XYZ file of C-alpha atoms in Angstrom:
361
model
C 41.869 -8.958 44.123
C 39.363 -10.551 47.234
C 38.752 -8.145 49.609
C 36.529 -7.460 52.392
C 35.046 -4.716 54.055
C 36.626 -4.802 57.089
C 39.839 -3.312 57.841
C 42.095 -4.835 59.752
C 44.555 -3.199 61.956
C 47.893 -3.026 60.434
C 51.583 -1.461 61.684
C 52.237 -0.540 58.053
C 53.408 3.013 58.763
C 56.208 2.803 61.397
C 59.092 3.544 58.969
C 59.167 6.733 56.821
C 62.281 7.535 54.692
C 62.909 11.366 54.238
C 64.675 12.081 51.004
C 66.758 15.587 50.845
C 67.481 16.954 47.684
C 69.655 19.930 46.040
C 72.875 21.116 45.200
C 73.579 20.944 49.174
C 73.432 18.960 51.868
C 71.025 19.674 54.960
C 71.049 18.972 58.075
C 70.590 16.095 59.469
C 67.711 16.772 61.567
C 65.022 13.360 62.322
C 61.572 14.026 61.274
C 59.274 13.995 63.827
C 57.454 10.708 64.474
C 54.594 12.249 64.993
C 52.031 11.673 62.561
C 49.360 14.144 62.353
C 45.986 13.227 61.977
C 46.696 9.836 61.275
C 47.547 9.635 57.992
C 48.716 6.147 56.909
C 52.620 6.074 55.568
C 53.974 3.350 53.003
C 57.477 3.370 51.699
C 58.658 3.636 48.361
C 60.079 0.420 48.860
C 56.894 -0.796 48.687
C 57.748 -3.731 51.158
C 55.170 -2.164 53.853
C 52.093 -0.943 51.649
C 52.085 -4.682 50.719
C 51.656 -5.927 53.376
C 49.065 -3.299 54.686
C 47.566 -4.105 51.134
C 47.672 -7.946 52.295
C 45.967 -6.829 56.146
C 43.141 -5.715 53.849
C 42.529 -9.485 51.962
C 39.727 -11.589 53.569
C 36.741 -13.468 52.510
C 32.906 -11.850 53.178
C 32.182 -8.387 50.963
C 29.010 -8.524 49.280
C 28.672 -9.858 45.745
C 26.419 -7.196 44.415
C 28.956 -4.191 45.165
C 32.216 -4.337 43.166
C 34.967 -3.422 45.233
C 37.768 -1.083 44.456
C 40.950 -0.044 46.244
C 41.743 3.731 46.082
C 45.039 5.218 46.573
C 44.988 8.984 48.386
C 48.264 10.756 49.411
C 45.277 11.883 52.669
C 41.948 12.035 54.051
C 42.522 14.939 55.394
C 41.636 18.467 53.421
C 39.906 19.643 51.146
C 40.783 17.617 48.248
C 40.474 14.671 49.410
C 36.753 15.427 50.927
C 35.065 14.259 48.040
C 36.075 10.998 48.484
C 35.587 11.187 52.097
C 31.993 12.201 52.145
C 31.238 9.627 48.938
C 32.065 6.955 51.766
C 30.344 8.661 54.861
C 27.139 9.340 52.695
C 26.933 6.233 51.163
C 27.693 7.725 47.200
C 29.990 5.059 46.343
C 27.425 2.566 47.594
C 24.631 4.146 45.248
C 26.562 3.517 42.158
C 27.212 -0.467 43.645
C 31.376 0.301 44.634
C 32.676 -1.015 47.992
C 35.326 1.558 48.644
C 38.335 1.148 50.570
C 40.295 4.808 50.896
C 44.520 3.954 51.684
C 46.565 6.699 52.297
C 50.204 6.505 50.939
C 52.976 8.858 49.639
C 52.535 9.952 46.364
C 54.753 8.431 44.328
C 53.583 4.861 46.353
C 50.350 6.232 45.006
C 51.531 6.321 40.827
C 54.066 2.717 41.873
C 50.816 1.034 42.961
C 48.626 1.976 40.167
C 51.492 1.265 37.536
C 51.470 -2.581 39.769
C 47.749 -2.484 39.602
C 48.058 -3.053 43.230
C 45.079 -0.067 43.785
C 42.654 0.377 41.112
C 42.597 4.224 41.312
C 45.093 6.854 42.483
C 44.035 10.562 43.951
C 47.204 12.575 43.197
C 47.416 14.859 39.887
C 51.100 16.295 38.856
C 52.943 12.945 39.746
C 50.306 10.908 37.233
C 50.827 13.825 34.674
C 54.462 13.151 35.482
C 54.053 9.261 34.821
C 51.758 10.004 31.997
C 54.602 12.016 30.348
C 57.188 9.170 31.234
C 55.251 7.145 28.897
C 53.051 4.672 32.115
C 50.143 3.209 30.813
C 48.020 5.489 33.120
C 45.288 8.042 32.306
C 43.735 11.354 34.312
C 39.839 10.200 33.672
C 38.594 13.603 36.386
C 39.734 15.917 38.017
C 38.127 17.229 41.622
C 39.447 20.933 41.805
C 39.817 23.741 39.361
C 42.079 25.451 40.813
C 45.030 24.592 43.596
C 45.183 25.494 47.236
C 48.751 25.234 48.298
C 50.000 28.176 50.556
C 53.199 28.180 51.455
C 53.963 28.922 55.296
C 57.331 29.605 57.340
C 57.875 30.100 60.732
C 56.780 33.436 61.975
C 60.873 34.666 61.438
C 60.442 34.204 57.544
C 58.386 37.587 56.160
C 58.909 36.887 52.736
C 59.401 34.373 50.114
C 63.297 35.790 49.479
C 63.788 34.550 53.172
C 63.586 31.430 52.474
C 67.786 31.573 50.572
C 69.785 28.609 52.294
C 66.813 27.244 54.116
C 64.504 23.885 53.759
C 61.510 23.642 52.500
C 59.191 20.439 52.661
C 57.514 18.985 49.499
C 55.960 16.006 49.159
C 57.926 14.110 46.686
C 60.075 15.696 43.121
C 57.162 16.277 40.652
C 54.795 16.410 43.200
C 51.936 19.858 43.232
C 53.803 21.005 46.478
C 56.759 20.693 44.456
C 55.984 22.103 41.127
C 54.184 24.965 42.879
C 56.793 25.661 45.523
C 59.438 25.869 42.421
C 57.369 28.850 40.436
C 56.741 30.435 43.416
C 60.489 30.864 44.272
C 61.228 31.466 40.545
C 58.739 34.436 40.707
C 59.949 35.933 43.379
C 63.579 35.218 42.379
C 65.235 32.420 43.703
C 66.668 29.919 42.593
C 64.725 26.451 43.151
C 68.128 24.417 41.814
C 70.964 26.579 44.330
C 68.776 28.946 46.801
C 67.314 26.514 48.653
C 66.822 22.708 49.914
C 64.140 20.535 49.024
C 62.958 18.319 51.726
C 61.157 15.303 50.559
C 58.462 14.441 53.479
C 55.447 12.723 51.998
C 51.536 13.696 52.494
C 50.180 17.291 53.878
C 49.860 16.098 57.625
C 52.896 14.673 57.639
C 54.954 18.240 56.136
C 52.786 20.049 59.098
C 54.394 18.171 61.451
C 57.402 18.555 60.076
C 56.917 22.662 60.255
C 55.862 21.981 63.538
C 58.692 20.155 64.551
C 61.260 22.143 62.987
C 62.444 19.935 60.436
C 62.019 22.527 57.778
C 61.944 26.144 57.105
C 58.883 26.375 55.395
C 56.357 23.704 53.751
C 53.499 23.756 51.046
C 49.586 23.365 53.085
C 46.819 22.451 52.039
C 43.269 23.675 54.127
C 42.504 23.106 56.791
C 46.671 22.805 57.422
C 47.489 26.004 56.456
C 44.817 27.651 58.257
C 46.176 24.978 61.826
C 49.814 26.883 61.173
C 48.553 30.319 61.201
C 46.386 29.921 64.387
C 49.770 28.118 65.788
C 51.767 31.164 64.773
C 53.109 30.299 61.561
C 53.325 32.872 58.412
C 51.535 31.966 55.300
C 53.796 33.929 52.289
C 51.674 33.431 49.765
C 48.841 31.447 47.882
C 49.669 29.157 44.648
C 46.360 30.536 43.300
C 47.734 34.045 43.562
C 50.408 32.343 41.331
C 48.701 30.901 38.778
C 45.379 28.775 38.054
C 46.240 25.420 38.354
C 43.678 21.988 38.857
C 44.659 20.073 41.884
C 43.508 16.378 42.795
C 42.794 13.395 39.909
C 41.481 10.021 39.950
C 43.633 8.118 37.778
C 43.126 4.793 36.026
C 45.661 2.185 34.934
C 44.726 2.358 31.082
C 44.279 -1.685 30.767
C 41.796 -1.171 33.678
C 39.882 1.666 31.180
C 39.896 -0.697 28.622
C 37.948 -3.515 30.631
C 35.756 -1.254 33.119
C 34.903 1.938 31.019
C 31.396 1.476 33.287
C 33.176 1.275 36.982
C 34.826 4.288 35.741
C 31.976 6.351 35.225
C 30.186 4.787 38.188
C 33.270 6.375 40.283
C 32.940 9.889 38.571
C 29.279 9.551 39.430
C 29.315 9.113 42.549
C 32.610 11.675 42.982
C 29.996 14.581 41.932
C 27.258 13.703 43.806
C 29.986 13.862 46.269
C 30.953 17.332 45.356
C 27.341 18.687 44.651
C 26.607 17.439 48.413
C 29.265 19.485 49.452
C 28.081 22.271 47.998
C 24.839 21.898 49.175
C 25.035 20.706 52.744
C 27.407 23.285 54.641
C 26.334 22.069 57.971
C 26.218 18.220 57.027
C 29.924 18.902 55.181
C 31.429 20.928 58.352
C 29.726 17.820 60.807
C 31.944 15.473 58.981
C 35.380 17.573 58.428
C 35.265 17.842 62.308
C 34.235 13.829 62.569
C 36.825 13.129 59.708
C 39.803 16.037 60.280
C 39.015 15.557 63.993
C 39.670 19.214 64.288
C 36.699 21.243 66.213
C 37.851 24.505 65.784
C 34.429 25.444 63.425
C 36.197 28.970 62.386
C 38.767 27.209 61.072
C 36.392 24.436 59.210
C 34.349 27.618 57.831
C 37.446 29.280 56.888
C 38.425 26.029 54.516
C 34.731 25.625 53.127
C 34.304 29.205 52.380
C 37.893 28.987 50.517
C 37.306 25.904 48.908
C 33.758 25.544 47.428
C 34.596 28.075 44.521
C 37.715 25.846 43.045
C 35.627 22.591 43.111
C 35.152 21.028 39.885
C 31.895 21.886 37.920
C 32.180 18.661 35.829
C 35.271 16.610 36.600
C 36.636 17.986 34.134
C 39.560 21.259 32.813
C 40.524 22.743 29.478
C 43.074 21.724 27.329
C 44.673 24.840 27.525
C 44.806 24.111 31.984
C 45.996 20.817 30.891
C 49.002 22.184 28.841
C 49.935 24.869 31.366
C 49.790 22.125 33.806
C 52.260 19.959 31.757
C 54.655 22.732 31.837
C 54.574 23.147 34.972
C 55.204 19.488 35.469
C 57.909 19.353 32.651
C 59.692 22.227 33.929
C 60.032 20.892 37.461
C 61.066 16.918 35.979
C 63.788 18.982 33.619
C 62.231 16.803 30.606
C 60.920 18.182 27.106
C 59.264 14.996 26.120
C 56.196 15.900 23.697
C 53.018 13.318 24.731
C 49.501 13.933 22.960
C 46.529 15.458 25.544
C 45.018 11.655 24.838
C 47.812 10.189 26.552
C 47.412 11.535 30.011
C 43.629 12.377 30.412
C 40.251 10.726 29.076
C 37.221 13.272 29.619
C 34.924 10.187 28.072
C 33.516 8.863 31.376
C 33.294 12.172 32.627
C 31.055 13.543 29.547
C 28.960 10.542 30.153
C 28.523 11.072 33.501
C 27.837 14.554 33.527
C 25.101 13.723 30.682
C 23.718 11.105 32.465
C 23.332 13.145 36.460
C 21.374 15.810 33.896
C 18.467 13.471 32.703
């Protein structure tokens, strides 16, 4: 795919499908058209996504740099921060990579990666689910060793148990917010299949907008949106990390790309690990990037987000087999499948191991 450094303006985000799911039909409230923090949307049908990709195509990128298209669920938040910092501070370019970061819904990232319309995908639970389904996808790096989602609700909802017969916003069925809120609901004695209605909305910015607009009673939010919601009077009910330690954020690739471009994958992992190290060691610079990239002027929010995220960024881009097995069980439970798949068909840590070894030299 020949592409350029220049991203032209495209109107690919004007249509946003929202899908409800449970044993009950929810009222037909409209999801707010407001798109919090400028996230770009794509439809599950793929037309808007392909149109947006088409807007990237033009002559003229530097031959020395390998162009890659990276699909993310949003650019705002600590999971996305290493990608944004790698772009902002030139870590991709230092590895000979010209990366374009595109925001789309969770399942669209998976579909686009399987179809080879993008080169890499930045979701985790959905990629695990795709691999469990037999799709040719492997996770080659993990960004965070623990989750950072928080269940946030309207102020009149004081306990998780108060969500009975309420609407809960998620990204997509099988995604991290869905699997995690399902575990939370069960822990507090609710039946996710009968007691709540799930509404598929998209990434964290869209879920925040839906909460603020009143289309849902509660959502799973990542920083900085949980802190923003709290300042606006919404209530944090429980952090998923208080329930279980589950990795979050990944870099996934198509099996064919892994075979054809192993060196490129090592360079991507190196760039991301450099970025995570920069985040750990350059606080003031990172807070400035948060302000510029996220548009959040409130330093107190940025400080809180930075402080909470720092301990859970991955040290080496990998997680243990035990942690992966826990993720698999969670995803299997959410997707109602018992299909057994060897870890080697879900993750491939060779590139992270090589990148870590090279960075130590």
